[in-house]
Coordinates of C-alpha atoms and ligand atoms in Angstrom, one line a residue:
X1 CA 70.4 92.1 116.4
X2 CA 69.5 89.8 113.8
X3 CA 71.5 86.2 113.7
X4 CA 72.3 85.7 110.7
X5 CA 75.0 87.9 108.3
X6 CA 73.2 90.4 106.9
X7 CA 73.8 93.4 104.0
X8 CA 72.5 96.7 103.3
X9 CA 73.0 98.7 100.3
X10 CA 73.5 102.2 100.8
X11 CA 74.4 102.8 96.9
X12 CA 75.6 100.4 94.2
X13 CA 72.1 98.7 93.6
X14 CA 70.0 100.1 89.9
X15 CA 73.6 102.3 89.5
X16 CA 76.9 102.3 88.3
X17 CA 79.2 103.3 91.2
X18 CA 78.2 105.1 95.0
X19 CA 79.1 101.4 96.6
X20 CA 78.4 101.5 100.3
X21 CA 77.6 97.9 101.1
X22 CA 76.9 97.3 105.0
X23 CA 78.1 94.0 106.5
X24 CA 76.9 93.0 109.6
X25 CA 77.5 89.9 111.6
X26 CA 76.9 89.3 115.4
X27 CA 77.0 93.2 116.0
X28 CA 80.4 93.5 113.9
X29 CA 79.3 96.3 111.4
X30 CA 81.8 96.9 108.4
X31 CA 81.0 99.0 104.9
X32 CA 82.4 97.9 101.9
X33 CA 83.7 101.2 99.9
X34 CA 81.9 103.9 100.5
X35 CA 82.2 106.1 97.9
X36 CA 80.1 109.2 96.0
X37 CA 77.1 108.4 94.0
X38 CA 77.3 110.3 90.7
X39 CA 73.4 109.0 90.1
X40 CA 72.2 110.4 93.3
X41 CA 74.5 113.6 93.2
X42 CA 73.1 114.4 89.5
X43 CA 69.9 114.9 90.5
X44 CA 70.2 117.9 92.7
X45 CA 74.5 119.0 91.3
X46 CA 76.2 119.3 88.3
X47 CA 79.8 118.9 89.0
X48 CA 80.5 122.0 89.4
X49 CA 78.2 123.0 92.0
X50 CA 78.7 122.0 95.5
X51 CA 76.7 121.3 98.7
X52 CA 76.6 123.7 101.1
X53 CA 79.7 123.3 103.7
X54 CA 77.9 125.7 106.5
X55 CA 75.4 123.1 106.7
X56 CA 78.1 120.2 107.0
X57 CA 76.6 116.7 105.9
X58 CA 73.1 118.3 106.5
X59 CA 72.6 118.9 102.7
X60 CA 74.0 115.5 101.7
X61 CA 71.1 113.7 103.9
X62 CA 68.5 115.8 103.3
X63 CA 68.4 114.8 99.6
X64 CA 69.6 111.4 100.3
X65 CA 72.7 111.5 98.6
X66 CA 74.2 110.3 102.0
X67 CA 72.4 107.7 103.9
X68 CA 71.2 109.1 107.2
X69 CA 72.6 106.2 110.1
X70 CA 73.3 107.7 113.5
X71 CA 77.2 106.8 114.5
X72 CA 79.1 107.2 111.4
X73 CA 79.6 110.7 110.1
X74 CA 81.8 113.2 111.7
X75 CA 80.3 115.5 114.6
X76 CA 81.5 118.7 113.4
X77 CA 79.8 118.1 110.2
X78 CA 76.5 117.2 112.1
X79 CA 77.0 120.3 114.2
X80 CA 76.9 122.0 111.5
X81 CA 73.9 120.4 110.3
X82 CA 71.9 120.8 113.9
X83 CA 72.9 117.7 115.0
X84 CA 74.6 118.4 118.1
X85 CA 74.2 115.6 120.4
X86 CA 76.8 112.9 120.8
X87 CA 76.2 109.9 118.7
X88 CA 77.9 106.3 119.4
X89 CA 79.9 105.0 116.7
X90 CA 78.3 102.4 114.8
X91 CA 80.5 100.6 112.4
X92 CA 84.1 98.8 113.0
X93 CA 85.5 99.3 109.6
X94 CA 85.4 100.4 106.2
X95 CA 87.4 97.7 103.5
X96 CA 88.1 100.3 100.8
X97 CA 88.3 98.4 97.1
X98 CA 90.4 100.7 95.1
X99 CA 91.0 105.0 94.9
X100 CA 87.8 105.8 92.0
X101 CA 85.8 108.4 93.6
X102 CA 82.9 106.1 92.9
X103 CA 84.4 104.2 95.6
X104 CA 86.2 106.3 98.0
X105 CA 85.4 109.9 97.8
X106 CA 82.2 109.9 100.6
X107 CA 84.9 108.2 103.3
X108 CA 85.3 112.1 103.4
X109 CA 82.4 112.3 105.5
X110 CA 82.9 109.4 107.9
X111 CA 83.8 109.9 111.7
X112 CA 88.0 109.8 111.8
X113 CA 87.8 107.3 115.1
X114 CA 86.0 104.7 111.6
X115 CA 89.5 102.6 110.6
X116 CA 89.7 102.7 107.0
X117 CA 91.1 99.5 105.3
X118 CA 92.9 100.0 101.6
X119 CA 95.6 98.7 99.5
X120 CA 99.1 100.7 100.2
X121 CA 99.4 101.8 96.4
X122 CA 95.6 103.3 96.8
X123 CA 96.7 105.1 100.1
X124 CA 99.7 106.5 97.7
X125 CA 96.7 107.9 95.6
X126 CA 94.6 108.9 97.6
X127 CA 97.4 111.4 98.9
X128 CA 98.7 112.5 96.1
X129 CA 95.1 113.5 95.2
X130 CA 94.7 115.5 98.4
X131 CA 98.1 117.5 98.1
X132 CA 96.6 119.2 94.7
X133 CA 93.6 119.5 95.7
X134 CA 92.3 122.5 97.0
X135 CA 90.3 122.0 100.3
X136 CA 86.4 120.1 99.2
X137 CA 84.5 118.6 101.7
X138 CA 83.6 115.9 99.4
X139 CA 87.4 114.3 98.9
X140 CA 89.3 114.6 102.5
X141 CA 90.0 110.7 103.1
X142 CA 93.4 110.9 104.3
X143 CA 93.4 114.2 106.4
X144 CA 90.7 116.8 107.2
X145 CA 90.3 120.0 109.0
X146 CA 87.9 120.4 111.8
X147 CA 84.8 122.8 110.8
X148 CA 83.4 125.1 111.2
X149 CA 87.2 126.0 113.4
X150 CA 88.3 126.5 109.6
X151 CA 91.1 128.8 110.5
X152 CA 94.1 128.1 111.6
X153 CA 93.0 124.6 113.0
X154 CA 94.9 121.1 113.1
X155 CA 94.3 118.9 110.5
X156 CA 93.0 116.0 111.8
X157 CA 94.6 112.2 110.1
X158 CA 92.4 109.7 109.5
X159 CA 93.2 105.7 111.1
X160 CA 93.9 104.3 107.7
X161 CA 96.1 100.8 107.6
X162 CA 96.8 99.2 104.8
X163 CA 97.0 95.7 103.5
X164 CA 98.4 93.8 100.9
X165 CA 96.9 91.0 98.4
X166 CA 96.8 87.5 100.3
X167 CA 96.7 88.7 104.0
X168 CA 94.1 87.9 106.8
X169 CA 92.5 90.8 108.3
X170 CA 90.4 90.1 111.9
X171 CA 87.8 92.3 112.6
X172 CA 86.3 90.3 115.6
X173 CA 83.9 87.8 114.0
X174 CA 84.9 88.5 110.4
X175 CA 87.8 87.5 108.3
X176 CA 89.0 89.6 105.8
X177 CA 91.6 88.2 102.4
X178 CA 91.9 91.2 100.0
X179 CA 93.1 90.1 96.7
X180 CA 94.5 91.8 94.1
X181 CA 92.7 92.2 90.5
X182 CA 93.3 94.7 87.6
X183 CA 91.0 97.2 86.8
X184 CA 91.9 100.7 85.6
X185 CA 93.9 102.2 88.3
X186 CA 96.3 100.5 90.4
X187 CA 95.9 98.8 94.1
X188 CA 92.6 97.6 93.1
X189 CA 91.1 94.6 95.4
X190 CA 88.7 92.3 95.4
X191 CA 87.5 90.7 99.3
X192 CA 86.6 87.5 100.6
X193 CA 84.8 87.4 103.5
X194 CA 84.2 84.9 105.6
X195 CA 81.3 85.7 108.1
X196 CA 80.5 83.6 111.6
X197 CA 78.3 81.7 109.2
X198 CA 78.9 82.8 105.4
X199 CA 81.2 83.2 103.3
X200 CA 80.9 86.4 100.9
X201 CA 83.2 87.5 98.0
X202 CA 82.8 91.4 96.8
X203 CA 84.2 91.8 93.2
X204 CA 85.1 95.6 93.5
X205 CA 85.6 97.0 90.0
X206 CA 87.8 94.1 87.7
X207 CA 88.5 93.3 84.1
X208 CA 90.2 90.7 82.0
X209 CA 91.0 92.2 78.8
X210 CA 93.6 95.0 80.9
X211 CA 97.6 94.5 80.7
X212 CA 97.4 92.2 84.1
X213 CA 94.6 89.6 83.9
X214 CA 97.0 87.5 86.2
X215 CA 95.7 89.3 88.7
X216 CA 92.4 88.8 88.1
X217 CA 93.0 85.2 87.4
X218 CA 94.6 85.2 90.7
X219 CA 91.4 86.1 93.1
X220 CA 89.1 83.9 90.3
X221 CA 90.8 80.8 91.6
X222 CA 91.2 82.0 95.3
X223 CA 87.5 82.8 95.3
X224 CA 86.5 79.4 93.5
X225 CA 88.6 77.4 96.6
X226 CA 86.8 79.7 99.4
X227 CA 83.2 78.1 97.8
X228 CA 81.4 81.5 98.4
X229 CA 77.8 81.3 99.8
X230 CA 77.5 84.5 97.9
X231 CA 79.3 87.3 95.3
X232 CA 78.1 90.9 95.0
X233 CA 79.5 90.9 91.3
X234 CA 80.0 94.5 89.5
X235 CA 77.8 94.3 85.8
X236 CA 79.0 97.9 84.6
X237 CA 79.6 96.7 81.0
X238 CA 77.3 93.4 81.2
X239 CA 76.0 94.2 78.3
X240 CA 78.7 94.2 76.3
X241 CA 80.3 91.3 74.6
X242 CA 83.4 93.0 73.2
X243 CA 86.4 95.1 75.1
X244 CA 89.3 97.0 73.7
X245 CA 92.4 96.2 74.6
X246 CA 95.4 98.3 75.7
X247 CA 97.3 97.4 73.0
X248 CA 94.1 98.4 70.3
X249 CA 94.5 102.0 71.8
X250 CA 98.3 102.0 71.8
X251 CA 97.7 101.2 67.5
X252 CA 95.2 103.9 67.4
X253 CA 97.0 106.1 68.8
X254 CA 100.1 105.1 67.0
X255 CA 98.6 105.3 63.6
X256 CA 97.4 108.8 64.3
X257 CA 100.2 110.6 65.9
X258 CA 102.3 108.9 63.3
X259 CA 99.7 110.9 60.4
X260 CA 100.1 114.4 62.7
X261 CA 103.7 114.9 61.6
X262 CA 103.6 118.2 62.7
X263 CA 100.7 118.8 64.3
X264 CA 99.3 119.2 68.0
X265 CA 98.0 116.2 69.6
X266 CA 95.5 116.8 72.6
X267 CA 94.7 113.7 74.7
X268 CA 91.5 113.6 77.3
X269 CA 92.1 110.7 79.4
X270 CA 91.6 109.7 83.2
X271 CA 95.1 110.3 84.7
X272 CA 94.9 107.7 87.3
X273 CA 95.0 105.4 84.6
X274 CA 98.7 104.5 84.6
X275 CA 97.9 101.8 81.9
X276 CA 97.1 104.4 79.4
X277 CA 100.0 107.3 80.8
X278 CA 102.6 104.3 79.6
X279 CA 101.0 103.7 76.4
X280 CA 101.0 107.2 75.8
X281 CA 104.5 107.7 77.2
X282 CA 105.3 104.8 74.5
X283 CA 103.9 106.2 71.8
X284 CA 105.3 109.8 72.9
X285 CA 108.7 108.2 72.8
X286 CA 108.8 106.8 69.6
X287 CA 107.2 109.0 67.9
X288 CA 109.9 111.8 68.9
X289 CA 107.5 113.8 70.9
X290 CA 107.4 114.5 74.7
X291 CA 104.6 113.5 76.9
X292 CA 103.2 116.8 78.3
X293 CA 101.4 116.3 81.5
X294 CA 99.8 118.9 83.9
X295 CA 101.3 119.5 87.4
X296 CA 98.6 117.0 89.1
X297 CA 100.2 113.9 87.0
X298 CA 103.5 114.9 87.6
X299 CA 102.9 114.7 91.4
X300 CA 100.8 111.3 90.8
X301 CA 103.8 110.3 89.1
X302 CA 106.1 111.2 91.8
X303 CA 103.7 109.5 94.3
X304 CA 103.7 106.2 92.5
X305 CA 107.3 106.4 91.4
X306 CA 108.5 104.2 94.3
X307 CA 106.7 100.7 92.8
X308 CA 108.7 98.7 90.7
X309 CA 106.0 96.4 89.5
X310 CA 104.0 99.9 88.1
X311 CA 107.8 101.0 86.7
X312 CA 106.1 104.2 85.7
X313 CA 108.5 107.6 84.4
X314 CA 109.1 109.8 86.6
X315 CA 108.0 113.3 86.6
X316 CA 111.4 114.5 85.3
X317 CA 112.1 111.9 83.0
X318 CA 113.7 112.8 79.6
X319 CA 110.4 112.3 77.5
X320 CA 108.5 113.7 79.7
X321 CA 107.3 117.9 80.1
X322 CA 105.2 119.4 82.5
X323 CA 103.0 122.1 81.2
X324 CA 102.8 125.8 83.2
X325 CA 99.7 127.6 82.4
X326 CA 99.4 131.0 82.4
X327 CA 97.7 132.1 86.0
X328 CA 97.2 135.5 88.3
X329 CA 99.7 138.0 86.7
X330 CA 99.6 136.3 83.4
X331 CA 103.4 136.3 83.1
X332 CA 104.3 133.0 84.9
X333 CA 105.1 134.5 88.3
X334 CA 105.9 131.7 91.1
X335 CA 103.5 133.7 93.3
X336 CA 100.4 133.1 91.0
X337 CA 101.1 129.2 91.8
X338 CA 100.7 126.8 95.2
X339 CA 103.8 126.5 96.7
X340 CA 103.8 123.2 96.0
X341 CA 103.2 123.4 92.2
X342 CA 106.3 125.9 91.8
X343 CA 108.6 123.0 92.9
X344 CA 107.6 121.3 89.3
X345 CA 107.4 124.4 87.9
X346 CA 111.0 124.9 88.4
X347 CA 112.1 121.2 86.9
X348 CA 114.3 121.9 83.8
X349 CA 111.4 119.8 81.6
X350 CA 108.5 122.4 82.1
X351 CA 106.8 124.5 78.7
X352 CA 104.3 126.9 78.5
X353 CA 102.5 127.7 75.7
X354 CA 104.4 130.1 74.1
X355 CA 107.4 127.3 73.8
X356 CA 104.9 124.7 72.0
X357 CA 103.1 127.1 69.6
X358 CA 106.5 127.1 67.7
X359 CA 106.9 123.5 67.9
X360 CA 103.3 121.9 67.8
X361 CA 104.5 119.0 67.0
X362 CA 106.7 118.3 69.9
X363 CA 104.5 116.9 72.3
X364 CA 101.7 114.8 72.9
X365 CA 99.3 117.1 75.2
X366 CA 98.1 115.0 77.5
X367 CA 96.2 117.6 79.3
X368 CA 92.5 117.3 79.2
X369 CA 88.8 119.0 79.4
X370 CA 90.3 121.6 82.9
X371 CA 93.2 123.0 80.2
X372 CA 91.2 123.3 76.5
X373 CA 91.3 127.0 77.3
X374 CA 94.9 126.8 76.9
X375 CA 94.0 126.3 73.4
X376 CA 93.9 129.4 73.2
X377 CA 97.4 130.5 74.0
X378 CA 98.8 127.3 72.4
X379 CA 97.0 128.0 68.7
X380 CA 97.0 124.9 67.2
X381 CA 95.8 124.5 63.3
X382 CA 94.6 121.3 63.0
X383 CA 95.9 118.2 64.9
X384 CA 94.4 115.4 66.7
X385 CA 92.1 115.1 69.9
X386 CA 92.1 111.7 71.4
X387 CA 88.8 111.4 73.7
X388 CA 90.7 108.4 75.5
X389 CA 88.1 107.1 78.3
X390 CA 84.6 106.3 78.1
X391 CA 81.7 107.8 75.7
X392 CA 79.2 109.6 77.7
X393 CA 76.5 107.8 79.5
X394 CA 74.8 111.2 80.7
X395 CA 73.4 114.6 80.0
X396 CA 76.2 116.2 81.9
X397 CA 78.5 114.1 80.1
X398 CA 76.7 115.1 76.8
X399 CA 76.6 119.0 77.4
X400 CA 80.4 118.3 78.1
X401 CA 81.5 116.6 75.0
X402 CA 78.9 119.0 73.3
X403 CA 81.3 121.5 74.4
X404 CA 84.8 119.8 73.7
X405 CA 83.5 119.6 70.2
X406 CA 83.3 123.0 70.0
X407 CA 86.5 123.5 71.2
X408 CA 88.1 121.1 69.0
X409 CA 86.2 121.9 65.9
X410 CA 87.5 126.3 66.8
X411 CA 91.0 124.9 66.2
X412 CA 90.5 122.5 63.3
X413 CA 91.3 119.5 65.2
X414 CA 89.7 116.1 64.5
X415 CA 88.2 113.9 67.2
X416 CA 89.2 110.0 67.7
X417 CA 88.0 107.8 70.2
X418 CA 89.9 105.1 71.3
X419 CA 89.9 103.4 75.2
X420 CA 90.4 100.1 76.9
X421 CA 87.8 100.0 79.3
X422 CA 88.2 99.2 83.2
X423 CA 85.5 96.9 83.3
X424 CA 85.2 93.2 82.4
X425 CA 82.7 92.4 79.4
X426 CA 79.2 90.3 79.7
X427 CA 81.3 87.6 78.2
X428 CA 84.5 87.7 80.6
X429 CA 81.4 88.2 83.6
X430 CA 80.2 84.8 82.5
X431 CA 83.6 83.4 83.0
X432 CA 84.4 85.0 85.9
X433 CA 81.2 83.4 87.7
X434 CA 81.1 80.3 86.1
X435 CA 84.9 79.8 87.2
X436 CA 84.1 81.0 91.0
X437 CA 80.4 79.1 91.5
X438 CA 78.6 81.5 94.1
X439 CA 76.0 80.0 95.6
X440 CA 74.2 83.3 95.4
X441 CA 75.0 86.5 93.1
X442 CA 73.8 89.9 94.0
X443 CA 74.1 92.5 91.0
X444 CA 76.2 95.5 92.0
X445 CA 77.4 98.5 90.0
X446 CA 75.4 98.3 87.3
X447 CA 72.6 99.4 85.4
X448 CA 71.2 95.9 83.8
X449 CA 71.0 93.9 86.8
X450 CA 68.7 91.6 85.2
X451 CA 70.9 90.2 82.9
X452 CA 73.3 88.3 85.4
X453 CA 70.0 85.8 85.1
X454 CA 71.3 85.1 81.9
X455 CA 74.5 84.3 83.1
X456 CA 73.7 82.5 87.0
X457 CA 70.0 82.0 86.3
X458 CA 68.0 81.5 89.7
X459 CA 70.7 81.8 91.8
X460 CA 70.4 85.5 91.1
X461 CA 69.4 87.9 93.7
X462 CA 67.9 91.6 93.4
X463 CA 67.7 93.3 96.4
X464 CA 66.4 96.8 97.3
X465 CA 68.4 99.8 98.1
X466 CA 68.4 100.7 102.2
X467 CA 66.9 97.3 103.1
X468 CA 68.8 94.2 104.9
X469 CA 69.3 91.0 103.2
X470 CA 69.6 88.1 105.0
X471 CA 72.6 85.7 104.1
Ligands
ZN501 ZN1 86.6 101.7 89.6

């Protein structure tokens, strides 16, 4: 055991996303997020495509999507994968930073006697997430079923307690603060971590330029008073100067819907972003239209509807409409739906396509890339298509867009672009470390790690993936 505080990056180094930092002091072992690695996955996946679940987390290793450490994934899944014997468990904890998939989804693979750590509001996420979704081995974080006893077996609940921004967390020799920072989904945390000999601060995902930068603001200056030995700072967008605001898109948005008059308006936009679901609720509102949503946001809705500082609509709220695609039968049958989905289904505020085609410009869609076949039923001429979240930064993402395009362009539809990023700036990075001082700075979450030289200079670390750096 070595005896100093040491960590090892499992993803997150050379890579936007797949953070699974291990933190080890005196034999305490805790990960920090351990979420899917869209760089890794790529590779050997497209989204679509799945491993194997006969093989359990076998196919995950084997291509080294997963790292392979004895003690932390669950023994059916290593069963299933050959792995048979008994293994001990080998870490105490996992601190989850916020609900992205980048930064959660692989906890679906961790052994259910592993506590997970996360904000309450990302715990309400995380289950609403898991009621839609059908059963995928790659997203069970709350609750599970036992393979390969797929039938008829209990689902098994993971230990998952949750904290709130300011409190102290004990895990024998390490003391956890989460604080809160804004980024683009709520219950979003930054951690500082005070070792038997260091103290650490991990910057999650965090912006700025978002609709709460007193959050932010608010772990900047706790972090600057803890005098951290070292940060692991996120440098998705460090080399950009410039970010969007919320309130660009909302005028963006506004000038556009305002031109449709009549027309359809299609939105593509990461639901879990409740900063942009209000600003299109606004602009829905005063433009006269209803915000149409699909049955997953509607139940996101419902799941976050109990925060008053998020004061979000609710799921049945007078400018809002859930939209009921056509499924099974074809002629809107309850049985063709989960059980669960009919209870929206049944709300007073739901359409279909046949009630918009009439009325095109009654609604703002906000429905995205899983519903442009309902295009087709809808039959729009002309409108708007808002691509509201990031421009691609992949092939996959290319061949999608490449495809969008096509739909769009079948229905005479224009495409704008218009988003507020989730990520702080190079510019607002500068800030943020200049104001907080690390000792240290390890590049996380990024693609340019070289260029937080320019901003911290020597006091820059690069480390390798899978190796342990000493503190
Ligand atoms: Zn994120």
């Amino acid at each position: 055991m070595p005896n100093k505080t040491t960590l090892t990056f499992h993803g997150g180094i050379n890579e936007i996303g797949g953070n699974k930092i291990l933190l080890e002091d005196k034999g305490t072992r805790i990960f920090l997020d351990f979420g899917k690695s869209f760089k890794a996955r790529s590779k050997f996946y497209d989204w679509m495509e799945k491993p194997r679940l006969a093989n359990g987390v076998g196919d995950l290793l084997a291509l080294g999507i997963l790292p392979d450490i004895k003690g932390i994934y669950r023994q059916d899944l290593l069963s299933l994968a050959g792995r048979g014997d008994k293994e001990d468990r080998f870490v105490d904890a996992v601190l989850l930073s916020h609900a992205h998939s980048d930064h959660a989804d692989y906890i679906s693979f961790l052994r259910e006697d592993i506590p997970i750590l996360m904000g309450e509001t990302a715990k309400d996420i995380i289950d609403s997430i898991e009621a839609e979704r059908q059963a995928n081995i790659e997203f069970e974080i709350s609750g599970f079923k036992k393979r390969p006893l797929e039938r008829g077996s209990e689902i098994i609940r993971r230990k998952i307690n949750t904290f709130r921004t300011g409190e102290k967390i004990k895990i024998d020799s390490i003391e956890i603060e989460p604080v809160h920072v804004d980024h683009s989904i709520p219950g979003c945390y930054c951690f500082i971590i005070r070792t038997s000999d260091s103290t650490l601060v991990y910057s999650g995902d965090l912006r700025m330029h978002g609709n709460k930068p007193e959050l932010t603001l608010d772990f900047v200056d706790r972090a600057s008073s803890s005098n951290p030995d070292i940060m692991l700072c996120e440098g998705t967008r460090i080399n950009e100067t410039y970010s969007n605001k919320e309130s660009d898109v909302l005028e963006i948005f506004r000038y556009y819907v305002g031109n449709a008059k009549e027309l359809f308006v299609l939105v593509d936009y990461s639901y879990k972003d409740v900063d942009r679901l209000t600003t299109l609720y606004n602009v829905a509102k005063s433009s006269g239209r209803k915000l149409l949503i699909d049955v997953k946001t509607a139940r996101y809705l419902l799941a976050l509807s109990t925060s008053t500082s998020l004061a979000l609509p609710k799921p049945n709220d007078e400018n809002v409409a859930i939209y009921k695609p056509r499924k099974g039968s074809g002629v809107y049958d309850d049985d063709d739906y989960d059980s669960e989905d009919v209870e929206f289904y049944r709300q007073e505020n739901v359409l279909t396509a046949e009630d918009i085609r009439g009325k095109q410009g009654s609604v703002i869609a906000a429905l995205g890339a899983s519903y442009i076949d309902q295009l087709i039923d809808i039959r729009p001429s002309g409108g708007v298509y808002f691509h509201s979240m990031s421009e691609p930064f992949n092939e996959e993402g290319e061949i999608s867009e490449f495809k969008m395009n096509n739909w769009i362009e079948r229905f005479g539809m224009s495409r704008v672009h218009s988003h507020c990023s989730g990520h702080a700036s190079g510019r607002d990075l500068n800030e943020i470390v200049k104001r907080i001082g690390p000792k240290a700075l390890i590049p996380i979450h990024t693609e340019h790690p070289e260029l937080f030289s320019v901003i911290h200079g020597g006091k820059v670390k690069m480390v390798r993936p899978n190796s342990a750096f000493e503190l």
